[in-house]
GROMACS .gro file of C-alpha atoms in nm:
model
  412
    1UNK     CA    1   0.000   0.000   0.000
    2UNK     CA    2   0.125   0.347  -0.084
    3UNK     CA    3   0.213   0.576   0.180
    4UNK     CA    4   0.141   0.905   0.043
    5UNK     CA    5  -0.174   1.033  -0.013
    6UNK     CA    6  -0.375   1.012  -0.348
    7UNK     CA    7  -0.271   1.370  -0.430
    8UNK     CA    8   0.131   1.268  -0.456
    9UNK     CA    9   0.001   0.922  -0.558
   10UNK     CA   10  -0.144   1.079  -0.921
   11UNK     CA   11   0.192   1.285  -0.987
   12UNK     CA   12   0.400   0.994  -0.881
   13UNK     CA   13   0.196   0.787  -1.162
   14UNK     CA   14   0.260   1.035  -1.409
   15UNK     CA   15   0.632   0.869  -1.448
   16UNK     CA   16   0.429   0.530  -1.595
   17UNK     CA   17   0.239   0.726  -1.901
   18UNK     CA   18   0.593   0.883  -1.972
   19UNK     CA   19   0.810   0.610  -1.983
   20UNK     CA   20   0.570   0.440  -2.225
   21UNK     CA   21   0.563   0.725  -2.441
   22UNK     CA   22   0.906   0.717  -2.509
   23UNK     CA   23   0.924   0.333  -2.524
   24UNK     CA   24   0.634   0.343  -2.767
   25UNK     CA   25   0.768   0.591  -2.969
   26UNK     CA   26   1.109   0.437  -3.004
   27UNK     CA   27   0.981   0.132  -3.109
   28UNK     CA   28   0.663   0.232  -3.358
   29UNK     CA   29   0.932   0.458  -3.533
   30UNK     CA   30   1.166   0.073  -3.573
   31UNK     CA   31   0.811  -0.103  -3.635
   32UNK     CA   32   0.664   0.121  -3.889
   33UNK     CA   33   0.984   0.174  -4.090
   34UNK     CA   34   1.113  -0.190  -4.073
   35UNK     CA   35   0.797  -0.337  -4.184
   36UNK     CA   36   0.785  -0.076  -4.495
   37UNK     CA   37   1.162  -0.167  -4.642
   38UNK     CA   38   1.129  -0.543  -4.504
   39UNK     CA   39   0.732  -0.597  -4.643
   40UNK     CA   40   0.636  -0.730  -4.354
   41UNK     CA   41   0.231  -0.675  -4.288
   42UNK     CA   42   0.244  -0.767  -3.885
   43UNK     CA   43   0.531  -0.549  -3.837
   44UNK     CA   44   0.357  -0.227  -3.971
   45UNK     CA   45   0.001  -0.316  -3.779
   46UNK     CA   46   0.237  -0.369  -3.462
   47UNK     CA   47   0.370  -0.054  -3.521
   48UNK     CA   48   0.039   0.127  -3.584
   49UNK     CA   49  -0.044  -0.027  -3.205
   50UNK     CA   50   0.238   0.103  -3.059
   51UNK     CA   51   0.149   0.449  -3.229
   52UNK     CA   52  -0.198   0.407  -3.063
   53UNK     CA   53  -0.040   0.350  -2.770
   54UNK     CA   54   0.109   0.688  -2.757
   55UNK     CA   55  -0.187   0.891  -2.826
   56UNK     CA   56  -0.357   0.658  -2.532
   57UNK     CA   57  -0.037   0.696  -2.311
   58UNK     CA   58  -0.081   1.099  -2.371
   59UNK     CA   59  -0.464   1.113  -2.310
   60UNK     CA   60  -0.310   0.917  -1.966
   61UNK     CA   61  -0.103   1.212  -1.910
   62UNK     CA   62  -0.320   1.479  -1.939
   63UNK     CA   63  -0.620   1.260  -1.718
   64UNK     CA   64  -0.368   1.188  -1.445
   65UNK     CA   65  -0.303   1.598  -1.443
   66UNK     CA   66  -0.658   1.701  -1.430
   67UNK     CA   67  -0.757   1.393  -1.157
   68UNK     CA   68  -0.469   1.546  -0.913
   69UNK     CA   69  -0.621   1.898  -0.912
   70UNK     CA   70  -0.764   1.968  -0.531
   71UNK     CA   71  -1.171   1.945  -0.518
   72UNK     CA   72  -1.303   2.318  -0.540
   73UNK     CA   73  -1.690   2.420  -0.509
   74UNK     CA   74  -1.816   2.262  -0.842
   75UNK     CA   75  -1.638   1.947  -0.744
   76UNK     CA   76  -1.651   1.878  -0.393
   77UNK     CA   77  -1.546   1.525  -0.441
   78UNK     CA   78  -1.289   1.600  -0.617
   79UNK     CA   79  -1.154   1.570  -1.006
   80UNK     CA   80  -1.074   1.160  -0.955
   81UNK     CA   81  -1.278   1.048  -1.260
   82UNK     CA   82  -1.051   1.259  -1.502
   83UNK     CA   83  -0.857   0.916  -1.478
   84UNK     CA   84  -1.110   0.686  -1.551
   85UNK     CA   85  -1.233   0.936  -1.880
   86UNK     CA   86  -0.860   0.896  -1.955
   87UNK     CA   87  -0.838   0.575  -1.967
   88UNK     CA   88  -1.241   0.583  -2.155
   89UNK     CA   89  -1.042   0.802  -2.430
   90UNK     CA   90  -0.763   0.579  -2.437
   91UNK     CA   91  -0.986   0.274  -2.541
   92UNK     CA   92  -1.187   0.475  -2.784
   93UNK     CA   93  -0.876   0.582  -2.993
   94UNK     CA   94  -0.722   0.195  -2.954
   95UNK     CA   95  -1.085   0.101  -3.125
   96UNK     CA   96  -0.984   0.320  -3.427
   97UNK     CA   97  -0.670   0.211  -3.480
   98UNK     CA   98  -0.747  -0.139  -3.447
   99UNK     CA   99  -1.022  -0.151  -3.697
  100UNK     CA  100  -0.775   0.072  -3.946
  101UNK     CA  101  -0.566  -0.171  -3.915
  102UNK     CA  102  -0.804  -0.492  -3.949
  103UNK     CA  103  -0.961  -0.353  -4.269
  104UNK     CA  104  -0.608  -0.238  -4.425
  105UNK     CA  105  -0.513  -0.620  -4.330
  106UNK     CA  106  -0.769  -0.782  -4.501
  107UNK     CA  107  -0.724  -0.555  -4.789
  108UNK     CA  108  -0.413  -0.681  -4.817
  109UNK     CA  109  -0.503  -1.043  -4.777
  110UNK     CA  110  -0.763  -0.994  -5.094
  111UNK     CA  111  -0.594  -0.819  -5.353
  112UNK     CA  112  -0.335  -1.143  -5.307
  113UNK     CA  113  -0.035  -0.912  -5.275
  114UNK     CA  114   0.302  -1.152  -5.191
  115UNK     CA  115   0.597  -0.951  -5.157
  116UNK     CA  116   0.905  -1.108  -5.018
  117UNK     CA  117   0.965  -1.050  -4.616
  118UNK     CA  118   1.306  -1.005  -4.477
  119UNK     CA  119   1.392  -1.221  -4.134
  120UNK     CA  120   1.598  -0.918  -3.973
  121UNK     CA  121   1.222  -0.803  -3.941
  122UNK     CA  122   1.222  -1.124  -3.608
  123UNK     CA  123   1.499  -0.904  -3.492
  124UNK     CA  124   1.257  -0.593  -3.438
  125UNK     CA  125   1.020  -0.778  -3.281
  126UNK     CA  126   1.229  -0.961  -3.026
  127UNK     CA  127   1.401  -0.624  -2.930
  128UNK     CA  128   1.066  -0.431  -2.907
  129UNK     CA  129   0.931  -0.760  -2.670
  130UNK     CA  130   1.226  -0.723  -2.418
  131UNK     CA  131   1.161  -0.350  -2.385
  132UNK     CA  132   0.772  -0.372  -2.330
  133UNK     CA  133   0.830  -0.640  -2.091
  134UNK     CA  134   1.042  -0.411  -1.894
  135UNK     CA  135   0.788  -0.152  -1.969
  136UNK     CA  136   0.509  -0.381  -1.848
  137UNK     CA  137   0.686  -0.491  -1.504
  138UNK     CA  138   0.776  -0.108  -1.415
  139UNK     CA  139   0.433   0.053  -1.474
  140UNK     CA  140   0.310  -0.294  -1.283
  141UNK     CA  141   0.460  -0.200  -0.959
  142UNK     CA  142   0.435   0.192  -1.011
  143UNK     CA  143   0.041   0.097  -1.041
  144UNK     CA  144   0.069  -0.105  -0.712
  145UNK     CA  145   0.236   0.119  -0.562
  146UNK     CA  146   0.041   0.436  -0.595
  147UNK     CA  147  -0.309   0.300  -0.620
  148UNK     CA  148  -0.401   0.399  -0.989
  149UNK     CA  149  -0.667   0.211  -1.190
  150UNK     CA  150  -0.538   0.370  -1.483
  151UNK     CA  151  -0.182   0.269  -1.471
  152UNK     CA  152  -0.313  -0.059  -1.406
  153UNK     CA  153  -0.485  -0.042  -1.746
  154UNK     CA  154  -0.171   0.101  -1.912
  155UNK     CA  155   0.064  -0.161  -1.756
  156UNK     CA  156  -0.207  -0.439  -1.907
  157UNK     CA  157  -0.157  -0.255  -2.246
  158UNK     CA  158   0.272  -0.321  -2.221
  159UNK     CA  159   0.220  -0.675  -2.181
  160UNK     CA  160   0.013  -0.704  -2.454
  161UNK     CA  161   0.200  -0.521  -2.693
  162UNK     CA  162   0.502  -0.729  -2.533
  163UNK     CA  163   0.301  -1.087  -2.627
  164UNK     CA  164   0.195  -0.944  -2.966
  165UNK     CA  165   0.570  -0.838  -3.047
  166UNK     CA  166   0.671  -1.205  -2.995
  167UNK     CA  167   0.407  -1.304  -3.219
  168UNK     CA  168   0.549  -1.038  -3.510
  169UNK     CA  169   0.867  -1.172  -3.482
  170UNK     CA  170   0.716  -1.578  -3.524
  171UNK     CA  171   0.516  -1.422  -3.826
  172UNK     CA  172   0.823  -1.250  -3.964
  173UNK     CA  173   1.022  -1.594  -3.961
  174UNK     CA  174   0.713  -1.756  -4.068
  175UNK     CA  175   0.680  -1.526  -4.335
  176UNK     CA  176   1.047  -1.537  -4.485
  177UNK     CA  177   1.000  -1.877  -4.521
  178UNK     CA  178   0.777  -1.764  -4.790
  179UNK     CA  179   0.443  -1.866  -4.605
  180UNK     CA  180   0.298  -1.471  -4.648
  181UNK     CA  181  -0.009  -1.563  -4.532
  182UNK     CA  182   0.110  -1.645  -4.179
  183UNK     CA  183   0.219  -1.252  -4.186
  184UNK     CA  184  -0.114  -1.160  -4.281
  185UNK     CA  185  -0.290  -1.392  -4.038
  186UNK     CA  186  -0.060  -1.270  -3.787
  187UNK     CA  187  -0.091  -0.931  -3.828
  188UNK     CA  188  -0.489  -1.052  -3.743
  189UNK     CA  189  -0.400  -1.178  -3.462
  190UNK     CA  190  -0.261  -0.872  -3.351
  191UNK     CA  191  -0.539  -0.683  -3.416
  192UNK     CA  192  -0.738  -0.885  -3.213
  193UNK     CA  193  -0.515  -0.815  -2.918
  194UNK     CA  194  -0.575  -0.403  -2.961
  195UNK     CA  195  -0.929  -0.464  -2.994
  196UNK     CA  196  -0.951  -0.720  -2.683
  197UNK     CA  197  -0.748  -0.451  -2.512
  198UNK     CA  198  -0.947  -0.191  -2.574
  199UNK     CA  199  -1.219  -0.315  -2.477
  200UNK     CA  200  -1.128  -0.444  -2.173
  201UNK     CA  201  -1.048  -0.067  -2.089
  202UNK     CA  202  -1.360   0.040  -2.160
  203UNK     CA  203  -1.493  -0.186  -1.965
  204UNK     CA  204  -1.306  -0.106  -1.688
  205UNK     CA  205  -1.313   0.279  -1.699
  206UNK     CA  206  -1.713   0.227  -1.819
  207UNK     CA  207  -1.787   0.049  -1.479
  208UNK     CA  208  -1.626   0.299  -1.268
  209UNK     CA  209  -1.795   0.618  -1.441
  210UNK     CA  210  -2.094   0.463  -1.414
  211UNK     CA  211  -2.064   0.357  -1.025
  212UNK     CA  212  -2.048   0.046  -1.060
  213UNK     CA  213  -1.840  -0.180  -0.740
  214UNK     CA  214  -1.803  -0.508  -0.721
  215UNK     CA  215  -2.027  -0.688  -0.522
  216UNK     CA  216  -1.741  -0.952  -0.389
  217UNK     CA  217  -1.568  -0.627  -0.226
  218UNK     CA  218  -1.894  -0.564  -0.051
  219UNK     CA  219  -1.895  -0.888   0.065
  220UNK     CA  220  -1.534  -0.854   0.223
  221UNK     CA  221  -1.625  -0.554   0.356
  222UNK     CA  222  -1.893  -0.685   0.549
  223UNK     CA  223  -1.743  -1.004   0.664
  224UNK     CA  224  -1.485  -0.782   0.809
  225UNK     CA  225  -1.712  -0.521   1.013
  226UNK     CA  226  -1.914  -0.773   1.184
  227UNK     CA  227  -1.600  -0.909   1.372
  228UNK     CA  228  -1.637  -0.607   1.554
  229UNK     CA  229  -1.824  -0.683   1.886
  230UNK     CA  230  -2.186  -0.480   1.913
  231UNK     CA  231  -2.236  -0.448   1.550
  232UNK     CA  232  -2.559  -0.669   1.498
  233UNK     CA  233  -2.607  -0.677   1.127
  234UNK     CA  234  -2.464  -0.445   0.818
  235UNK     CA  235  -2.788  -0.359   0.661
  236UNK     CA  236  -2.646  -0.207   0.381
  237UNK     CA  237  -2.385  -0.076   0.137
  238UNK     CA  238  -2.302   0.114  -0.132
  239UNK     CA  239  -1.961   0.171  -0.306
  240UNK     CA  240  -1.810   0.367  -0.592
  241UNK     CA  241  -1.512   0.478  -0.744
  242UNK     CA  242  -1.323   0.818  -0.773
  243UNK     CA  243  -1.083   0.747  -0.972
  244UNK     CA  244  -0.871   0.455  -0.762
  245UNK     CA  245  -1.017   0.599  -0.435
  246UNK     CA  246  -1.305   0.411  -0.273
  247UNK     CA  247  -1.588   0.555  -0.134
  248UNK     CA  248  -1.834   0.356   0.085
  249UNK     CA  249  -2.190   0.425   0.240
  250UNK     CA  250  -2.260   0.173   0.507
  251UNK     CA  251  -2.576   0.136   0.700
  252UNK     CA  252  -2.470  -0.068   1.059
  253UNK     CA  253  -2.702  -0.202   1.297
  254UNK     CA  254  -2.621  -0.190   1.664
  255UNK     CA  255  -2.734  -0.260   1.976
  256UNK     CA  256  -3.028  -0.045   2.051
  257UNK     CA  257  -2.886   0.067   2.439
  258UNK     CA  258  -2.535   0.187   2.325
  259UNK     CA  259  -2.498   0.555   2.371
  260UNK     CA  260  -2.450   0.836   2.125
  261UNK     CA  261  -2.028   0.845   2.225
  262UNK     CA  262  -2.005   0.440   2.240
  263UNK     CA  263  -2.174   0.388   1.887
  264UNK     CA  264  -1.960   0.706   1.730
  265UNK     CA  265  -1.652   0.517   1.907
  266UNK     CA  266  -1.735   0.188   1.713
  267UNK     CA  267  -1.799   0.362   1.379
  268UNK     CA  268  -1.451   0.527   1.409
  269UNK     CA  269  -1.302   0.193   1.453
  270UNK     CA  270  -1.526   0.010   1.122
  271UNK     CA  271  -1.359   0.326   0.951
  272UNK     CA  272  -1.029   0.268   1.052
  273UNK     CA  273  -1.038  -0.095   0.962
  274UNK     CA  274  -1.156  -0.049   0.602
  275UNK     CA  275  -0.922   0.246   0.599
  276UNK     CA  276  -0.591   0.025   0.708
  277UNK     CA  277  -0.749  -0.316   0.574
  278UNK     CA  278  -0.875  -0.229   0.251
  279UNK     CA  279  -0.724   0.117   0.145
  280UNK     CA  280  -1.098   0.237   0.145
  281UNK     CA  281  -1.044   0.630   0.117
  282UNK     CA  282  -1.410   0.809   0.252
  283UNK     CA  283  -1.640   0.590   0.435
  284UNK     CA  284  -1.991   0.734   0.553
  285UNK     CA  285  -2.191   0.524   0.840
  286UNK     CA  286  -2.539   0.570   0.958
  287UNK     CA  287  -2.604   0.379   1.283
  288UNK     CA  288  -2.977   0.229   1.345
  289UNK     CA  289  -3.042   0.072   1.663
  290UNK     CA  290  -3.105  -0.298   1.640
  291UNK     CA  291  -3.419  -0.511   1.818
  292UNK     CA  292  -3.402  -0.521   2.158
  293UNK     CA  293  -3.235  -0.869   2.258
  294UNK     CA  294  -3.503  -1.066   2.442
  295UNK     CA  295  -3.347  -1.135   2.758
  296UNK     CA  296  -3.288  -0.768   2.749
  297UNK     CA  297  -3.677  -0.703   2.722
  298UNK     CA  298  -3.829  -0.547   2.989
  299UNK     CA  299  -4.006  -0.837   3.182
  300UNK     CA  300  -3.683  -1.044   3.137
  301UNK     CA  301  -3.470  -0.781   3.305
  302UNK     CA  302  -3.741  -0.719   3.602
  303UNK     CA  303  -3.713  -1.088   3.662
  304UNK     CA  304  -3.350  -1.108   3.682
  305UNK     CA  305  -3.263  -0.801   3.863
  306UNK     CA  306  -3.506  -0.941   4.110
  307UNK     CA  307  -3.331  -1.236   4.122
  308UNK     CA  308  -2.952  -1.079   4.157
  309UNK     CA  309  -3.090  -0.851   4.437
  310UNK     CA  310  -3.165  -1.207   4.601
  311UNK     CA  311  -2.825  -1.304   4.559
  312UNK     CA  312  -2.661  -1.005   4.666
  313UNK     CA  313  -2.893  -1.006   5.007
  314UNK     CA  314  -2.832  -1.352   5.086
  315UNK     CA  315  -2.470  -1.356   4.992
  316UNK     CA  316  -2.467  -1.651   4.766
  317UNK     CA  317  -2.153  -1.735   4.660
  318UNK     CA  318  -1.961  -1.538   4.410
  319UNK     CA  319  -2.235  -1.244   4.507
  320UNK     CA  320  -2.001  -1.020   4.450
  321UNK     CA  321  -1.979  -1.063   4.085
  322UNK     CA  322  -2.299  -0.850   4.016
  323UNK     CA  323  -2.155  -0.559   4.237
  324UNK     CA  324  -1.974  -0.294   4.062
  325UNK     CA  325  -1.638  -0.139   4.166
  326UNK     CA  326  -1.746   0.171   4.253
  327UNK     CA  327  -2.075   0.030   4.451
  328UNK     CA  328  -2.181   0.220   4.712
  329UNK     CA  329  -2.447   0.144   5.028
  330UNK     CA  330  -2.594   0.398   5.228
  331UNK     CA  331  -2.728   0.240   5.532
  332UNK     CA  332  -3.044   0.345   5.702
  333UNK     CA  333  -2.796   0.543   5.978
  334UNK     CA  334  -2.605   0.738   5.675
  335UNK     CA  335  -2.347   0.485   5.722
  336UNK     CA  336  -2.169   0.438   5.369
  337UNK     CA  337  -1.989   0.119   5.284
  338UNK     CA  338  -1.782   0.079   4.958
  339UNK     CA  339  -1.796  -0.286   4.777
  340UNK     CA  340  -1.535  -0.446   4.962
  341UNK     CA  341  -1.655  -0.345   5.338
  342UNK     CA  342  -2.005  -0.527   5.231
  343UNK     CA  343  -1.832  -0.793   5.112
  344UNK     CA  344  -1.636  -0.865   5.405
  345UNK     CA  345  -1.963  -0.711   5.611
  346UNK     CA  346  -2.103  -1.071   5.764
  347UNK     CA  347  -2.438  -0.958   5.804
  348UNK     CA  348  -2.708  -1.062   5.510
  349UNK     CA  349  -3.098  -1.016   5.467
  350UNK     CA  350  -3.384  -1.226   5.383
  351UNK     CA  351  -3.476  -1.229   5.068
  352UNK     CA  352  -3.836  -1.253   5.148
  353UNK     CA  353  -3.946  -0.912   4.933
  354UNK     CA  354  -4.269  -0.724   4.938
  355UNK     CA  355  -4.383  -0.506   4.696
  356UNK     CA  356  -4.058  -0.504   4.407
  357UNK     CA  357  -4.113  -0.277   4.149
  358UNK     CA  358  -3.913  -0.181   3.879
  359UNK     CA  359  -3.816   0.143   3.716
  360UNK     CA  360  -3.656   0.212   3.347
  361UNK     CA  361  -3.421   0.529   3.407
  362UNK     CA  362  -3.233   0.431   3.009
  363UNK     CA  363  -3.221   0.117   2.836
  364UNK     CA  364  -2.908   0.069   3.056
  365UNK     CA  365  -3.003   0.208   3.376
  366UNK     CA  366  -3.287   0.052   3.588
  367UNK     CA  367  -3.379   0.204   3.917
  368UNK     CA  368  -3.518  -0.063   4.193
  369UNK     CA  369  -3.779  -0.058   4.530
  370UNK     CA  370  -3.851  -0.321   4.727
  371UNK     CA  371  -3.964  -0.359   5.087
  372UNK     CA  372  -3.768  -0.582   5.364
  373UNK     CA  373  -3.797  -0.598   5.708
  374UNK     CA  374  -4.048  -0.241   5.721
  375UNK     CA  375  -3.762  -0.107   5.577
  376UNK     CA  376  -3.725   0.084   5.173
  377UNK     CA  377  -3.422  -0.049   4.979
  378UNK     CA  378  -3.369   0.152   4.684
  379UNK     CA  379  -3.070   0.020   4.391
  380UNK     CA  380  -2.958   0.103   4.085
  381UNK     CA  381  -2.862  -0.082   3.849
  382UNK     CA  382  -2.629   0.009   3.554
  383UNK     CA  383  -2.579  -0.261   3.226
  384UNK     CA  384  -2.193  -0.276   3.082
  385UNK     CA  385  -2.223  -0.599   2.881
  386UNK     CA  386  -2.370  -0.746   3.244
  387UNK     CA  387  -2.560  -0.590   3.522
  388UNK     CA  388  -2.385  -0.444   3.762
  389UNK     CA  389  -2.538  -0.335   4.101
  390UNK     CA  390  -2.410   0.046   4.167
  391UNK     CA  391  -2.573   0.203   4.427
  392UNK     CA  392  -2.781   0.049   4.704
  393UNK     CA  393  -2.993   0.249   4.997
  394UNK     CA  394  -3.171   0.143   5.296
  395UNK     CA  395  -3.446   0.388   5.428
  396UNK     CA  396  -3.726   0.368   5.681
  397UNK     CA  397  -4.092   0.415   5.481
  398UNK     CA  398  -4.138   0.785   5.642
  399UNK     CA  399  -3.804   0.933   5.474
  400UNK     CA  400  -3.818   0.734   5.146
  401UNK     CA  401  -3.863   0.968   4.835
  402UNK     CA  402  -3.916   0.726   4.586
  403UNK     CA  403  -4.286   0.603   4.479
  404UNK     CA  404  -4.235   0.359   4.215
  405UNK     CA  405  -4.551   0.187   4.055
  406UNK     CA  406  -4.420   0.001   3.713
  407UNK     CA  407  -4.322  -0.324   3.652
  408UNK     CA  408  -4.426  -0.490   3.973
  409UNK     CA  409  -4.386  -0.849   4.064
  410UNK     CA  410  -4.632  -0.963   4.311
  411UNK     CA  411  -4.688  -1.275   4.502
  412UNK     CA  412  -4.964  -1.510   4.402
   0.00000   0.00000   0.00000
């Protein structure tokens, strides 16, 4: 993954499109003029691709330039699709030249013409191969390196004019063996290869100005954001391209009792992930709260804080377990104890309650009465993953404040 951001990455790629363009011009000049004095028909429509392959390589240029201009108030996104019309231009003009040089081929093949084909032409070929390969396996790694869709498309381009080189020089021999019409049929051949080229970048570049994503990087996306705990479901999402940069709308479902500042905390970390994971560049997340879990339901939860505050009274082992660190108990003197002097406190209560009733302060926080021994206990509850007992009170029934009446469990 490239370090620097997509700014630097588009003026680092500009070195790919430049490189080819002398390559390509270097070698069309050696194509165009060998096949001419040497008659050899798949040397000149080689040549003519490699001359295509300039005019592409310079509509690269110029796309790469516009894409790495800063966004500005008509394009708050950004210019990023300048390299995807690039590489749309680039195909268009590959078209042309391709079918010029299919029809001029087949011209050729009909009016019979057999002129004599020199095997230094094999030497062109070979020559122009080796440099496209190195051509190919620079623009490769540039394109890996900085992130660019285009370059990727350009570096696709060198290795097929590299493969249809080869293939010139095999026709060339073939040729000079006085078998013309394996020039011809090469030449063809080669044609084929600029067409299937350029088509495969317009495709490409098509797709992406259109807003099209793959569905499989969805896919990974998702599989990836529900390993993070308290994301229920991703409900949906929607991706496009600028240019090589990804940008993602994701719809996450979470649990319905997380606050505002826990559920922004999790987003941050699904953007992070994507960010470091999968080089996504802009992610936007809307958070909608999931179905409450049914142990979590109201009735549930009255029944087993009413249990815990059993448990807690009675001092059944590993009681302390539902009492948080900070717990405090204000006794019916004002005496306060922290968790660990009720823990060691040997004292415990029947748990023979009358009237419990139950309280929902938040989703997270219940607030509990209960009478024992003609006495008012008041708790509090508080949910972080488990219940946790925070605050407990003892009061006689003149100075209690509280007068609860939901969510009652009576004796039958």
């Amino acid at each position: 993954m490239s370090e620097l951001n997509p700014i630097s990455n588009l003026k680092l790629a500009k070195r790919g499109p430049i490189i080819s363009i002398i390559a390509y011009l270097l070698i069309s000049i050696a194509k165009l003029v060998s096949g001419y004095v040497l008659n050899s028909n798949s040397l000149v429509a080689d040549g003519f691709n490699n001359l295509s392959d300039i005019v592409g390589n310079v509509a690269l240029l110029i796309g790469l330039q516009l894409a790495s201009q800063p966004a500005d108030a008509n394009h708050r996104f950004g210019h990023w699709k300048f390299e995807d019309l690039s590489s749309l231009i680039t195909s268009f003009i590959m078209f042309i030249v391709g079918f010029q040089v299919l029809i001029q081929t087949i011209q050729n093949i009909i009016a019979g013409k057999q002129n004599p084909v020199d095997p230094l032409g094999a030497i062109v070929g070979v020559i122009s191969a080796i440099i496209m390969f190195g051509v190919y396996a620079y623009n490769k790694q540039l394109s890996k390196k900085v992130r660019s869709s285009a370059l990727v498309a350009a570096s696709k381009d060198n290795l097929s004019d590299a493969v249809t080189s080869i293939g010139t020089s095999v026709a060339v021999l073939a040729a000079s063996l006085h078998l013309p019409i394996i020039d011809r049929i090469a030449a063809i051949i080669i044609t084929f290869f600029i067409l299937k080229t350029a088509y495969d970048i317009f495709m490409s570049s098509a797709f992406s100005l259109s807003d099209g994503f793959d569905n499989k990087h969805l896919k990974k996306y998702e599989e990836a954001i529900l390993q993070i705990p308290k994301i229920s479901a991703v409900k949906s999402q929607r991706g496009r391209t600028y240019g090589s940069n990804v940008y993602l709308d994701i719809v996450l479902e979470m649990n319905p009792d997380l606050s505002v500042y826990e559920s922004h905390a999790i987003t941050e970390e699904v953007e992070r992930l994507l960010s470091e994971k999968f080089s996504v560049y802009d992610i936007d997340i809307h958070v909608e709260p999931g179905l409450i879990p049914e142990d979590e339901q109201i009735d549930n939860v009255t029944k087993k804080l009413f249990k815990n505050e059993k448990i807690i009274l009675s001092k059944v082992p590993d009681f302390q377990d539902f009492i948080a660190e900070d717990f405090t108990l204000i006794k019916e003197n004002g005496q306060e104890l922290n968790r660990q002097e009720l823990i060691e406190n040997p004292n415990f209560y029947p748990c023979n309650f009358d009237d419990f009733q139950l309280q929902s302060i938040s989703q997270k926080t219940k607030l509990i009465s209960y009478q024992l021994d003609g006495k008012i206990h008041t708790s509090i509850w508080r949910r972080n993953e488990v219940w946790y007992l925070i605050f407990h009170q003892v009061t006689s029934k003149q100075t209690s404040p509280l007068k609860i009446n939901r969510y009652k469990i009576t004796k039958k």
